[in-house]
Short mmCIF file of C-alpha atoms in Angstrom, two decimals:
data_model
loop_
_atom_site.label_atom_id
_atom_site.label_comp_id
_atom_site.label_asym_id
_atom_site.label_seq_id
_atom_site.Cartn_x
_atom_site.Cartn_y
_atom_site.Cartn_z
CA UNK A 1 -10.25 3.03 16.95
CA UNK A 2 -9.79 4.61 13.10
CA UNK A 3 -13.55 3.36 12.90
CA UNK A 4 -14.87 5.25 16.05
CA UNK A 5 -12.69 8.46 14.87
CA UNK A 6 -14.14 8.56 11.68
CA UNK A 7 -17.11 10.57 12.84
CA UNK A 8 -15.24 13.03 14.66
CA UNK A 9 -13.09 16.18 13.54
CA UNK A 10 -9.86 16.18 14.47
CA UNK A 11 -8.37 19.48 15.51
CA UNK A 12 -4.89 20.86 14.09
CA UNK A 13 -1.94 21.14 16.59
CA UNK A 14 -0.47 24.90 16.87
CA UNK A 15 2.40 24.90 15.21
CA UNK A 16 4.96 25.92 18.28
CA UNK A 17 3.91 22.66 19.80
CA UNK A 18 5.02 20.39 16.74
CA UNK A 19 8.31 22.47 16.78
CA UNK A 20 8.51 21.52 20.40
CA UNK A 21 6.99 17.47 20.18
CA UNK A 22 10.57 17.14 17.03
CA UNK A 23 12.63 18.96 19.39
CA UNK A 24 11.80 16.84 22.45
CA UNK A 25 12.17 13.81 19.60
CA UNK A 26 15.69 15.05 18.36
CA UNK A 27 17.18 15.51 21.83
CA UNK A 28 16.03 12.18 22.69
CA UNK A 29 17.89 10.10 19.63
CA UNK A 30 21.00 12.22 20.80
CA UNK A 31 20.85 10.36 23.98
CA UNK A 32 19.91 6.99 22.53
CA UNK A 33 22.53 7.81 20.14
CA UNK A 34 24.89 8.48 22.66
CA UNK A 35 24.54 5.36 24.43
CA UNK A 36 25.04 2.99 21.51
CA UNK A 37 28.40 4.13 20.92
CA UNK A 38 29.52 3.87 24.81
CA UNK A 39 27.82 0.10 24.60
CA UNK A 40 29.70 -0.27 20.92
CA UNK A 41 32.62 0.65 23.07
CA UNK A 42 32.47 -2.16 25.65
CA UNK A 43 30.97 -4.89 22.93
CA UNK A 44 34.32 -4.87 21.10
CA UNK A 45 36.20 -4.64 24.38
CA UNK A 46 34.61 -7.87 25.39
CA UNK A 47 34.58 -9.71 21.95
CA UNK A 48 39.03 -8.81 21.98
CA UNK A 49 39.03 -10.02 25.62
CA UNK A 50 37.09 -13.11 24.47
CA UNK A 51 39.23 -13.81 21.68
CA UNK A 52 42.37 -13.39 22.91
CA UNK A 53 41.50 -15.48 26.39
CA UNK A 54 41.87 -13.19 28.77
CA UNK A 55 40.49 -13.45 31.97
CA UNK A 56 37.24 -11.40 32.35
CA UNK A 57 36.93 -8.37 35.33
CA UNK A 58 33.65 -8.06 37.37
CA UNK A 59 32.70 -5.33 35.01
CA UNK A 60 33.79 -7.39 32.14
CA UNK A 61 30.30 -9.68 33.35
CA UNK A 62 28.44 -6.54 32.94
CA UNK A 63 28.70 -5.72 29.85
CA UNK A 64 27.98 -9.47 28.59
CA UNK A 65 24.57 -9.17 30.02
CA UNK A 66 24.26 -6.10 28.22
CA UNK A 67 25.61 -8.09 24.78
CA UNK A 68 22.77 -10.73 25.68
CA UNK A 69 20.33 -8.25 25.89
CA UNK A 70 20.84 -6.39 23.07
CA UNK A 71 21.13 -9.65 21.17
CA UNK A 72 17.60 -10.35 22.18
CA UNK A 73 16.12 -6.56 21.45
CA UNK A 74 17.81 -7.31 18.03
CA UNK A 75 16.00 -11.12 17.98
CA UNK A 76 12.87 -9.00 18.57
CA UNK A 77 13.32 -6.38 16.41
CA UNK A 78 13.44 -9.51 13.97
CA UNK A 79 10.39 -10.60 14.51
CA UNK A 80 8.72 -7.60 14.48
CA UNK A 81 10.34 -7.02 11.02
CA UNK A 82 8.93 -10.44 9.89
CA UNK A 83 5.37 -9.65 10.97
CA UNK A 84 5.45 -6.31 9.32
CA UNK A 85 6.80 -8.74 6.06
CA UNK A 86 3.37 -10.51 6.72
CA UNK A 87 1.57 -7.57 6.57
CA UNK A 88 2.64 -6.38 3.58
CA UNK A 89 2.57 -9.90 1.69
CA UNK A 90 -0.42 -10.46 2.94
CA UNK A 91 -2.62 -7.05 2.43
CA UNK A 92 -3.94 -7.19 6.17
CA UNK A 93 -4.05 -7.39 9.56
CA UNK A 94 -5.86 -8.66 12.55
CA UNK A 95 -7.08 -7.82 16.17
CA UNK A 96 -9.07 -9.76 18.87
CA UNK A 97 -11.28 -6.88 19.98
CA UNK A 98 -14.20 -7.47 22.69
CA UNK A 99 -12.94 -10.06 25.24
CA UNK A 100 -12.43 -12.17 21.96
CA UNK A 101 -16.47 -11.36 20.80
CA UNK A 102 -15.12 -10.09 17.32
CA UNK A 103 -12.24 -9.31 15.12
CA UNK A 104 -10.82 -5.96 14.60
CA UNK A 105 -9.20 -6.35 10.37
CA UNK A 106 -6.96 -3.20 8.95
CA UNK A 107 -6.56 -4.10 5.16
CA UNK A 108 -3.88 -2.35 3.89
CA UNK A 109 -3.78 -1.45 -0.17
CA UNK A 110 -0.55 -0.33 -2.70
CA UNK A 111 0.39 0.12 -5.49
CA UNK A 112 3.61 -0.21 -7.13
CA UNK A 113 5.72 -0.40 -3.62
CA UNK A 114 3.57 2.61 -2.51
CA UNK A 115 1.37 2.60 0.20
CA UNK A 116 -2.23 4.18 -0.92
CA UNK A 117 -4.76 3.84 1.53
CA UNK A 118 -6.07 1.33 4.52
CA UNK A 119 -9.41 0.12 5.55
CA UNK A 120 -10.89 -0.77 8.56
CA UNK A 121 -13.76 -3.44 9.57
CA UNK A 122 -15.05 -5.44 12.89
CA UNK A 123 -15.98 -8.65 12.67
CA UNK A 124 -18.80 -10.12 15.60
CA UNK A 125 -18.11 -13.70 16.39
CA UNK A 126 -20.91 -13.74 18.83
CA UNK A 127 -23.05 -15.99 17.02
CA UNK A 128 -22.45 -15.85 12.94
CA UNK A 129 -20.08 -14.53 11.86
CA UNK A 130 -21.14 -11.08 10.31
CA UNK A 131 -19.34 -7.44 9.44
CA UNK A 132 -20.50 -5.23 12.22
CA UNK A 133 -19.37 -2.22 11.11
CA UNK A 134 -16.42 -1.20 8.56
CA UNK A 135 -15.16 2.29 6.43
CA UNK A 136 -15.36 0.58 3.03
CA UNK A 137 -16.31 2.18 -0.02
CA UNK A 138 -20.07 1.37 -0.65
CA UNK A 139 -19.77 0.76 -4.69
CA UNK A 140 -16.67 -2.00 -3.42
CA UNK A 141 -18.96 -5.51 -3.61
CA UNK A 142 -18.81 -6.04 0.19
CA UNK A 143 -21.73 -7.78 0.64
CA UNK A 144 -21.39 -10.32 -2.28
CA UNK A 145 -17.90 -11.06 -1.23
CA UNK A 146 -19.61 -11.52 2.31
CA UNK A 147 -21.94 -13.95 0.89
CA UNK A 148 -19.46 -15.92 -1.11
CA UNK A 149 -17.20 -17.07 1.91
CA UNK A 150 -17.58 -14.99 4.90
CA UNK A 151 -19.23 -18.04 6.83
CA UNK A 152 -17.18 -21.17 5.27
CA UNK A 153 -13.79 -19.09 4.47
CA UNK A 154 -12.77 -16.67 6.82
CA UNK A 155 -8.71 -16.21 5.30
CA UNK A 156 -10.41 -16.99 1.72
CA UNK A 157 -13.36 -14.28 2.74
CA UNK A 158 -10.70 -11.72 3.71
CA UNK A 159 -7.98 -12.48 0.82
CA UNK A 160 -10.81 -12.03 -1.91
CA UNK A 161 -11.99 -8.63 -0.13
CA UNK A 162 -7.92 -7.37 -0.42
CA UNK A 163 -7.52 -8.16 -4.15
CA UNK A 164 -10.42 -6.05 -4.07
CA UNK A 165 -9.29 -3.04 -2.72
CA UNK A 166 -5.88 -3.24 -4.16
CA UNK A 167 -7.07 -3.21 -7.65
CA UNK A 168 -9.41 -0.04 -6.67
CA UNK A 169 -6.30 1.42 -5.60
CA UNK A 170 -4.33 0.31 -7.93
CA UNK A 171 -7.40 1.61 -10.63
CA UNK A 172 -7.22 5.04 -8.73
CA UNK A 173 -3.77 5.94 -8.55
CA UNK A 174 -3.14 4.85 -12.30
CA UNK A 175 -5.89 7.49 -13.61
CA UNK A 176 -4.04 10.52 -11.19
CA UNK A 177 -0.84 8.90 -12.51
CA UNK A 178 -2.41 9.49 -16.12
CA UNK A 179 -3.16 13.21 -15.01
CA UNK A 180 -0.12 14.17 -14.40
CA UNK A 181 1.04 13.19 -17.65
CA UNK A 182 -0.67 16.86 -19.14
CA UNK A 183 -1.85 15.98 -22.33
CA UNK A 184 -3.88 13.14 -22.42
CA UNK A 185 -7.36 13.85 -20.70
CA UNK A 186 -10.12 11.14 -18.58
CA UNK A 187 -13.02 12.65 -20.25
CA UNK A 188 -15.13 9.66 -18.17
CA UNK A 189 -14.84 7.11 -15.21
CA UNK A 190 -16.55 6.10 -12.84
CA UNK A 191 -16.20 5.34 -8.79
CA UNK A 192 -14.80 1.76 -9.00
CA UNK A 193 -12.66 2.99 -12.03
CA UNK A 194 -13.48 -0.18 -13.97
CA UNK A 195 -14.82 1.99 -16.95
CA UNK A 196 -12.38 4.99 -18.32
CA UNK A 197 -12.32 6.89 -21.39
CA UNK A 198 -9.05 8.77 -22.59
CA UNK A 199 -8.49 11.60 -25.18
CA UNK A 200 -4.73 11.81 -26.76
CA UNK A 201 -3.59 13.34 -29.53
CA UNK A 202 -1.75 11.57 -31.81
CA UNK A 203 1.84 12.94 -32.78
CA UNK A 204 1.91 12.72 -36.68
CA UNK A 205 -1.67 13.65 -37.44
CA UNK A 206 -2.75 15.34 -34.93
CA UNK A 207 -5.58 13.51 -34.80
CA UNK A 208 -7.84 13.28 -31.38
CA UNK A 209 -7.85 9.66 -30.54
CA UNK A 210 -10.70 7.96 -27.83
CA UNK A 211 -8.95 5.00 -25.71
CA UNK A 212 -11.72 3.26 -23.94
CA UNK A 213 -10.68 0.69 -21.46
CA UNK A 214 -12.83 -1.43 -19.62
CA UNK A 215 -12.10 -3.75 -15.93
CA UNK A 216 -13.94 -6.75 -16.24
CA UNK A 217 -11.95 -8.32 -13.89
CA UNK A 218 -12.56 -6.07 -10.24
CA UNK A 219 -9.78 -8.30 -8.65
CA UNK A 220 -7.14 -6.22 -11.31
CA UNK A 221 -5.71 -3.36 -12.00
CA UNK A 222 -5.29 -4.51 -15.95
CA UNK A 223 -8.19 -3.30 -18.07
CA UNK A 224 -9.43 -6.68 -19.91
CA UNK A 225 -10.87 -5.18 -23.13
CA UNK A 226 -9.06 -2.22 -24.69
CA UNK A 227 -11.31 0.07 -27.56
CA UNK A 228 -9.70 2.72 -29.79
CA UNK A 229 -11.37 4.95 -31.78
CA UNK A 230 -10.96 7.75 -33.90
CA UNK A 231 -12.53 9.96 -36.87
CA UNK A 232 -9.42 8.66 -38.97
CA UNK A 233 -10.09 4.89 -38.90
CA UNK A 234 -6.55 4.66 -41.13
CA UNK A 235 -5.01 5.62 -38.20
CA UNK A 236 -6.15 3.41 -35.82
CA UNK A 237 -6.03 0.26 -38.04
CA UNK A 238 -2.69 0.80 -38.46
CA UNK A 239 0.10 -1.64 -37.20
CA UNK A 240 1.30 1.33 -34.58
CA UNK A 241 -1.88 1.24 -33.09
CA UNK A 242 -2.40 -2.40 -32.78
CA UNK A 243 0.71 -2.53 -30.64
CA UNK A 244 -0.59 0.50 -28.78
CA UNK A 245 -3.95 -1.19 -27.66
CA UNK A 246 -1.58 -4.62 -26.32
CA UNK A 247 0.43 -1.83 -24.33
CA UNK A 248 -2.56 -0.75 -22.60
CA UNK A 249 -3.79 -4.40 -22.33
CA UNK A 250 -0.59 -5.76 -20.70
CA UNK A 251 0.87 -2.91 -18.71
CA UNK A 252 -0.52 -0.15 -16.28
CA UNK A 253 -1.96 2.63 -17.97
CA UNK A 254 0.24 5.16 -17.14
CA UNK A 255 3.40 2.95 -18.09
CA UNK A 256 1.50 2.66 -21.75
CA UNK A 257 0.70 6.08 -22.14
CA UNK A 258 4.07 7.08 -21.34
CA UNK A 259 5.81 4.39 -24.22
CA UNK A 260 2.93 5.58 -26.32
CA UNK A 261 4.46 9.04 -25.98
CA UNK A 262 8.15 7.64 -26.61
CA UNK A 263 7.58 5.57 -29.73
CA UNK A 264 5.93 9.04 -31.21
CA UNK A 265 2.59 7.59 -31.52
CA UNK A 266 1.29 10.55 -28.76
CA UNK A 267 1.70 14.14 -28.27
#
């Protein structure tokens, strides 16, 4: 369904008629609200009848089924909690679509607890199995992934493709993480944000420092070779500095830059 909306504009609701839609929405948790504490009521009725061994009233019978039922609405609730817990652990989700001719797959991608963004593909099953039609990015290798274990490794195929996309998201929110910051500047990246130049200042000599970092692993959101450079080559020799380009090695960008700042090394 996100696939076949993707094409089409969607049109803005007038704003008396979401003030209407969170009234109608507020008046009906009153009510649900209402009835939980008139069935909280008769649960702990029951349970002191129960405990003490008194005999139970016809109405008494009542509210047990009502103590089984919302017993299994909580067993339910459960569940559904436990396949949302897949979801999440698991970076996707899945769909018979077609009278069971192909597979509907949302992958879902975060970063640090945070949802970012989620991307949809259908799968035909008719014959081989091939990607019929999907909303992800173009420079994301798709079709090599395809290639690799699409046909052999469906779960593999699909696990490999959400490393993928996390570490793109995890790429993308670190650099608007990093602009936020103010002072330190991407003068360079590119769309699969496995290539990113940085300009800081450093603190004591004000010196303009370059912080190149490049992916080579597109599975990660860790930069695997870290280059620093700078007019004063004192500077960037120095011992400070050597820690400085482990911190951007070992932790998210942002998370360096910020201890960078800290430790006095940055403006």
């Amino acid at each position: 369904m996100m696939l076949e909306r993707a094409g089409t504009r969607r049109t803005e609701r007038p704003q008396h008629s979401r003030l209407e839609e969170l009234r109608n929405a507020i008046a009906t948790l009153h009510v649900k609200r209402d009835r939980l504490r008139i069935e909280t009521v008769a649960v702990k009725n029951l349970k002191q009848k129960m405990d003490q061994g008194m005999p139970l009233e016809d109405h008494d019978y009542g509210d047990l089924l009502q103590l089984e039922k919302a017993l299994l609405t909580s067993r339910h609730m459960k569940l559904k909690d436990l396949q949302s817990a897949h979801s999440l652990i698991a970076g996707y989700d899945l769909m018979e679509c077609n009278q069971g001719k192909s597979v509907c797959v949302s992958l879902h991608t975060a970063f640090e607890g945070v949802y970012v963004e989620t991307y949809n593909m259908e799968v035909d099953l008719t014959r081989t199995v091939q990607i019929s039609r999907h909303n992800i990015p173009p420079y994301v290798p798709l079709e090599m992934i395809a290639k690799q274990t699409l046909q052999t490794d469906f779960k593999g195929f699909l696990q490999t493709l959400s490393l993928h996309l996390n570490a793109l998201a995890g790429r993308k929110q670190q650099i608007s993480l990093i602009m936020e910051l103010g002072t330190v500047k991407v003068i360079e990246r590119n769309q699969l944000c496995n290539f990113l130049i940085l300009m800081c200042k450093a603190q004591e000599e004000s010196e303009t420092v370059l912080c190149t970092l490049e992916y080579g692993d597109l599975t990660r959101y860790l930069p695997t070779r870290v280059t620093i450079e700078s007019e004063n080559t004192t500077l960037v020799e120095s011992q400070q500095w050597r820690k400085n380009r482990l911190l951007l090695l070992e932790f998210p960008v942002h998370c360096a830059l910020l201890t960078m700042r800290k430790m006095g090394s940055i403006a």
